[in-house]
Amino acid sequence: NPLPQQTLQRLLSTTSPLLLEESDQSAGWPADLAQAPENMACNTVAFLPMTSLSQLTGLFILGARQDDTHTKGSFTATNLQPYTYLVEMVSTALQKVQALDSMQKRLRELQTLGAVSQAISAATDLNRLFRILHQQLNQVMGTVDFYVALFDAKTQTIHVPYITEAGEIVNAHPIPLGEDLTSTLIRTRQPLMLAEDTKNPMKTTGVKEIGAAARSWLGVPLMLSDQPVGALVVQDSQKEMRFNQDDQRLLTTLAGQVAVSIRNASLLENSRHQAERERQLFEITSKIRRSTDIQSVLQTTVRELSTALGARRAHIAVTPPVPEIDEAVEEDSQ
């Protein structure tokens, strides 16, 4: 169980071991630690805190019990000194391991940024880009579920072009902008990290979250010109405390690149559609010009427009011109 803040401060405020006697069980210690003498069948327990960068990383617990002569066990500075040195050595070794892990993770982050940047520069297919992004995140964070949400400001709707559950790509229906976690990213335009089960926030709002409920959840908004265009989200359905500030920083950096890629892909797609429309219009016009009579012109127009627009039926209504009446004839008739 997590230690109370008061106990943490007590452990971190001294470099000397803290002693707990059998008779001191009510001296403000949390139950798990206060029961240590009884659980260890000892008269005295010594707590040796292990720290790293002013953070408690471990706790050595030593017990002393009475001997065969019924002499009460005790600790002294002399007999605790070897254990104090041991704690310092273990703490130093852990700091080195943590530093190495941090350096290796940072290297993987840089490799991820490089790989994603290269994929973005050559990407014309967003789905392929999202798959590459997911693969790179798995290499840095371990296996995670991942989804990309795109926000349509005109319809106030969130679309999900890419989402995985238990490592499998699945489909997700669009949802209206609401009070769910993804909508919160878009509304606040700020990252959000939840270390515990996301079912609890959903119970209070009654809004269904995108994908399965997660025990760890991290999301960042996709921003373009200070406007939200979507979100990137990683989640873990099994483990709590899964993500940290390093993961948030990496995802935020990637979000800036992905947002630009989405905009470029959208512009490219619009240009393709415009070029295709112009090509179709040119072909239709050419075929109409080759027609030799009115009936052929009308039939060709209907057929080509139906094909171009994907319409099942089409027709053209022609209104005959109104005949002009000779004013002189009109006067004679009067």
XYZ file of C-alpha atoms in Angstrom:
334
model
C 0.000 0.000 0.000
C 1.214 3.586 -0.623
C 2.900 5.189 2.380
C 1.314 8.325 3.862
C 3.063 11.600 3.079
C 3.935 12.079 6.756
C 5.757 8.730 6.832
C 7.595 9.522 3.598
C 8.809 12.817 5.032
C 9.992 11.039 8.178
C 11.948 8.496 6.132
C 13.456 11.116 3.827
C 14.351 13.616 6.544
C 17.133 11.498 8.020
C 20.149 9.573 6.803
C 20.118 7.352 9.881
C 18.018 4.201 10.317
C 14.677 4.612 12.071
C 14.010 2.198 14.913
C 10.634 0.820 15.948
C 10.156 -1.067 19.212
C 7.326 -3.445 20.012
C 5.913 -0.907 22.422
C 5.973 1.868 19.809
C 3.369 0.400 17.449
C 0.981 3.300 18.007
C 3.579 6.003 17.453
C 2.089 7.348 14.227
C 3.381 4.611 11.950
C 1.080 3.254 9.213
C -0.370 -0.154 10.009
C 1.808 -2.057 7.506
C 4.990 -0.741 9.142
C 3.695 -0.645 12.718
C 2.983 -4.372 12.582
C 6.495 -5.206 11.348
C 7.855 -6.278 14.782
C 4.925 -8.629 15.317
C 4.979 -9.978 11.763
C 8.736 -10.580 11.930
C 8.592 -11.907 15.517
C 11.165 -9.301 16.514
C 11.617 -6.969 19.451
C 13.056 -4.146 17.371
C 12.830 -3.256 13.707
C 15.136 -0.891 11.840
C 13.981 0.913 8.681
C 16.764 1.939 6.314
C 15.402 4.191 3.549
C 16.910 3.939 0.087
C 16.662 7.155 -1.926
C 17.418 8.444 -5.391
C 17.262 12.123 -6.334
C 15.428 12.900 -3.075
C 12.830 10.239 -3.845
C 12.201 7.148 -1.740
C 12.960 4.175 -3.980
C 13.091 1.363 -1.437
C 13.041 0.423 2.203
C 15.300 -2.107 3.906
C 13.678 -3.618 7.009
C 15.846 -5.406 9.582
C 14.598 -7.137 12.716
C 16.302 -8.084 15.988
C 14.796 -10.673 18.346
C 15.717 -11.893 21.824
C 18.321 -14.660 22.007
C 18.303 -17.951 23.910
C 19.214 -16.154 27.128
C 16.085 -14.027 26.675
C 18.235 -10.972 26.176
C 16.208 -8.456 24.231
C 17.550 -7.871 20.726
C 18.701 -4.357 19.867
C 20.409 -2.331 17.181
C 23.420 -0.085 17.550
C 25.183 2.244 15.188
C 27.997 -0.301 14.982
C 25.969 -3.356 14.006
C 23.818 -1.323 11.600
C 26.801 0.269 9.832
C 27.355 -2.600 7.313
C 23.708 -2.503 6.314
C 23.855 1.268 5.921
C 26.773 0.852 3.508
C 24.824 -1.873 1.672
C 21.834 0.421 1.246
C 24.067 3.175 -0.128
C 25.669 0.761 -2.608
C 22.300 -0.564 -3.784
C 20.957 2.975 -4.091
C 23.968 4.047 -6.176
C 23.661 0.976 -8.389
C 19.951 1.654 -8.944
C 20.694 5.264 -9.873
C 23.163 4.043 -12.505
C 20.604 1.580 -13.859
C 17.935 4.272 -13.951
C 20.309 6.669 -15.706
C 21.138 3.996 -18.286
C 17.453 3.178 -18.794
C 16.686 6.875 -19.182
C 19.467 7.319 -21.741
C 18.349 4.264 -23.715
C 14.736 5.416 -23.653
C 15.772 8.881 -24.826
C 17.729 7.271 -27.662
C 14.652 5.262 -28.658
C 12.589 8.454 -28.536
C 15.005 10.194 -30.893
C 14.945 7.189 -33.222
C 11.140 7.252 -33.116
C 11.030 10.951 -33.960
C 13.399 10.364 -36.863
C 11.420 7.394 -38.188
C 8.096 9.214 -37.893
C 9.519 12.353 -39.528
C 10.776 10.252 -42.427
C 7.400 8.514 -42.745
C 5.576 11.840 -42.650
C 7.757 13.350 -45.372
C 6.848 10.480 -47.704
C 3.312 9.799 -46.484
C 0.392 10.097 -48.858
C -1.702 7.466 -47.071
C -2.701 8.483 -43.541
C -3.658 4.948 -42.493
C -0.142 3.761 -43.311
C 1.291 6.695 -41.374
C -0.857 5.808 -38.328
C 0.334 2.190 -38.435
C 3.975 3.321 -38.559
C 3.356 5.723 -35.684
C 1.795 2.935 -33.613
C 4.730 0.614 -34.287
C 7.211 3.278 -33.210
C 5.279 4.005 -30.003
C 5.303 0.302 -29.163
C 9.090 0.290 -29.419
C 9.444 3.161 -26.958
C 6.549 2.583 -24.535
C 6.088 -1.150 -24.877
C 2.925 -2.645 -26.335
C 0.067 -0.146 -26.046
C -3.313 0.365 -27.630
C -3.456 3.499 -29.736
C -5.980 5.585 -31.593
C -6.121 8.728 -33.693
C -9.171 10.981 -33.409
C -9.986 13.675 -35.993
C -12.298 16.549 -35.103
C -14.756 18.087 -37.579
C -15.497 21.574 -36.221
C -18.412 22.140 -38.629
C -20.367 19.104 -37.454
C -18.835 18.978 -33.943
C -18.059 15.307 -34.552
C -15.069 13.145 -33.669
C -14.028 10.539 -36.263
C -11.610 7.700 -35.509
C -9.713 6.555 -38.630
C -7.330 4.312 -36.645
C -7.871 2.454 -33.358
C -6.580 -0.767 -31.800
C -7.878 -2.935 -28.963
C -5.667 -5.692 -27.535
C -3.288 -5.033 -30.424
C -5.929 -5.569 -33.124
C -7.170 -2.851 -35.488
C -10.911 -2.360 -34.994
C -13.599 0.009 -36.246
C -15.062 2.844 -34.190
C -18.177 4.862 -34.918
C -18.000 8.667 -34.962
C -19.131 10.309 -31.740
C -20.386 13.836 -31.070
C -18.168 16.215 -29.148
C -19.178 15.649 -25.528
C -17.722 15.204 -22.065
C -15.634 12.078 -22.757
C -11.866 12.060 -22.368
C -11.128 12.632 -26.065
C -13.531 15.583 -26.157
C -11.776 16.962 -23.074
C -8.485 17.032 -25.003
C -10.150 18.924 -27.847
C -11.972 21.349 -25.539
C -9.055 22.146 -23.235
C -6.323 21.829 -25.898
C -4.102 20.357 -23.174
C -2.560 16.888 -22.636
C -4.263 14.589 -20.150
C -2.767 11.612 -18.301
C -4.749 9.236 -16.080
C -2.850 6.663 -14.036
C -5.941 4.821 -12.765
C -8.998 3.087 -14.192
C -10.824 5.380 -16.648
C -14.192 3.796 -15.795
C -14.606 6.171 -12.876
C -14.600 9.425 -14.927
C -16.995 7.808 -17.378
C -19.424 6.823 -14.614
C -19.783 10.420 -13.486
C -20.514 11.762 -16.971
C -22.418 8.837 -18.487
C -20.536 9.335 -21.772
C -19.021 6.338 -23.565
C -15.299 6.628 -24.187
C -13.679 5.694 -27.487
C -12.453 2.108 -27.309
C -12.372 -0.179 -24.279
C -12.004 1.210 -20.750
C -8.339 1.581 -19.830
C -6.441 1.314 -16.568
C -3.879 3.842 -17.854
C -4.675 6.568 -20.373
C -2.584 9.293 -22.023
C -3.797 11.681 -24.702
C -2.602 14.866 -26.391
C -4.496 17.198 -28.752
C -3.612 17.648 -32.415
C -3.260 21.391 -33.014
C -3.010 23.489 -36.177
C -2.809 27.284 -35.965
C -3.922 27.080 -32.328
C -7.052 25.173 -33.322
C -7.750 21.551 -32.311
C -8.056 19.134 -35.231
C -8.010 15.871 -33.283
C -6.076 13.865 -30.715
C -3.509 11.093 -30.250
C -4.220 8.616 -27.438
C -2.326 5.641 -25.975
C -3.890 3.400 -23.351
C -3.341 0.177 -21.432
C -6.301 -1.952 -20.393
C -4.287 -4.061 -17.943
C -1.787 -1.900 -16.024
C -2.153 1.228 -13.924
C 0.636 3.826 -13.614
C 1.652 2.868 -17.158
C 2.719 6.262 -18.535
C 4.898 9.121 -17.317
C 5.955 12.644 -18.238
C 8.536 11.356 -20.728
C 5.776 9.521 -22.613
C 3.629 12.654 -22.592
C 6.501 14.766 -23.932
C 7.151 12.300 -26.763
C 3.476 12.056 -27.722
C 3.148 15.853 -27.682
C 6.152 16.214 -29.999
C 4.750 13.606 -32.385
C 1.343 15.285 -32.332
C 2.774 18.444 -33.888
C 4.235 16.473 -36.796
C 1.116 14.357 -37.268
C -1.146 17.419 -37.330
C 0.902 18.933 -40.160
C 0.844 15.613 -42.020
C -2.953 15.403 -41.705
C -3.310 18.911 -43.103
C -0.960 18.171 -46.001
C -2.731 14.905 -46.768
C -6.079 16.708 -46.740
C -4.799 19.383 -49.117
C -3.353 16.706 -51.395
C -6.624 14.767 -51.378
C -8.598 17.913 -52.215
C -6.210 18.633 -55.097
C -6.670 15.101 -56.393
C -10.446 15.407 -56.271
C -10.312 18.748 -58.061
C -7.998 17.359 -60.759
C -10.253 14.318 -61.207
C -13.351 16.512 -61.548
C -11.629 18.669 -64.138
C -10.493 15.553 -66.066
C -14.007 14.128 -66.056
C -15.484 17.450 -67.151
C -13.013 17.646 -70.040
C -13.846 14.106 -71.184
C -17.604 14.728 -70.975
C -17.292 17.977 -72.923
C -15.202 16.267 -75.604
C -17.764 13.479 -76.059
C -20.653 15.954 -76.229
C -18.871 17.966 -78.941
C -18.495 14.833 -81.035
C -22.269 14.259 -80.999
C -23.998 15.068 -84.299
C -27.581 15.788 -83.215
C -29.624 16.993 -80.241
C -30.692 13.512 -79.196
C -27.090 12.272 -79.128
C -26.022 15.324 -77.152
C -28.680 14.682 -74.509
C -28.004 10.947 -74.284
C -24.253 11.449 -74.007
C -24.671 14.124 -71.343
C -26.970 11.971 -69.204
C -24.790 8.875 -69.512
C -21.492 10.593 -68.729
C -22.862 12.624 -65.816
C -24.404 9.505 -64.292
C -21.075 7.712 -64.513
C -19.069 10.623 -63.139
C -21.426 11.282 -60.218
C -22.211 7.656 -59.469
C -25.925 8.306 -59.898
C -28.299 5.399 -60.533
C -30.667 7.539 -62.638
C -30.415 10.876 -64.423
C -32.582 12.866 -66.797
C -32.504 16.202 -68.604
C -35.588 18.391 -68.871
C -35.686 20.705 -71.901
C -38.121 23.605 -71.900
C -39.173 24.650 -75.449
C -38.717 28.344 -76.257
C -41.800 30.611 -76.133
C -42.655 31.747 -79.708
C -42.441 35.479 -80.399
C -45.724 37.152 -81.497
C -45.602 39.639 -84.372
C -47.006 42.979 -83.097
C -48.595 43.769 -86.474
C -50.431 40.467 -86.586
C -51.550 41.058 -83.019
C -53.027 44.466 -83.941
C -54.870 43.055 -87.029
C -56.378 40.370 -84.901
C -57.770 42.958 -82.579
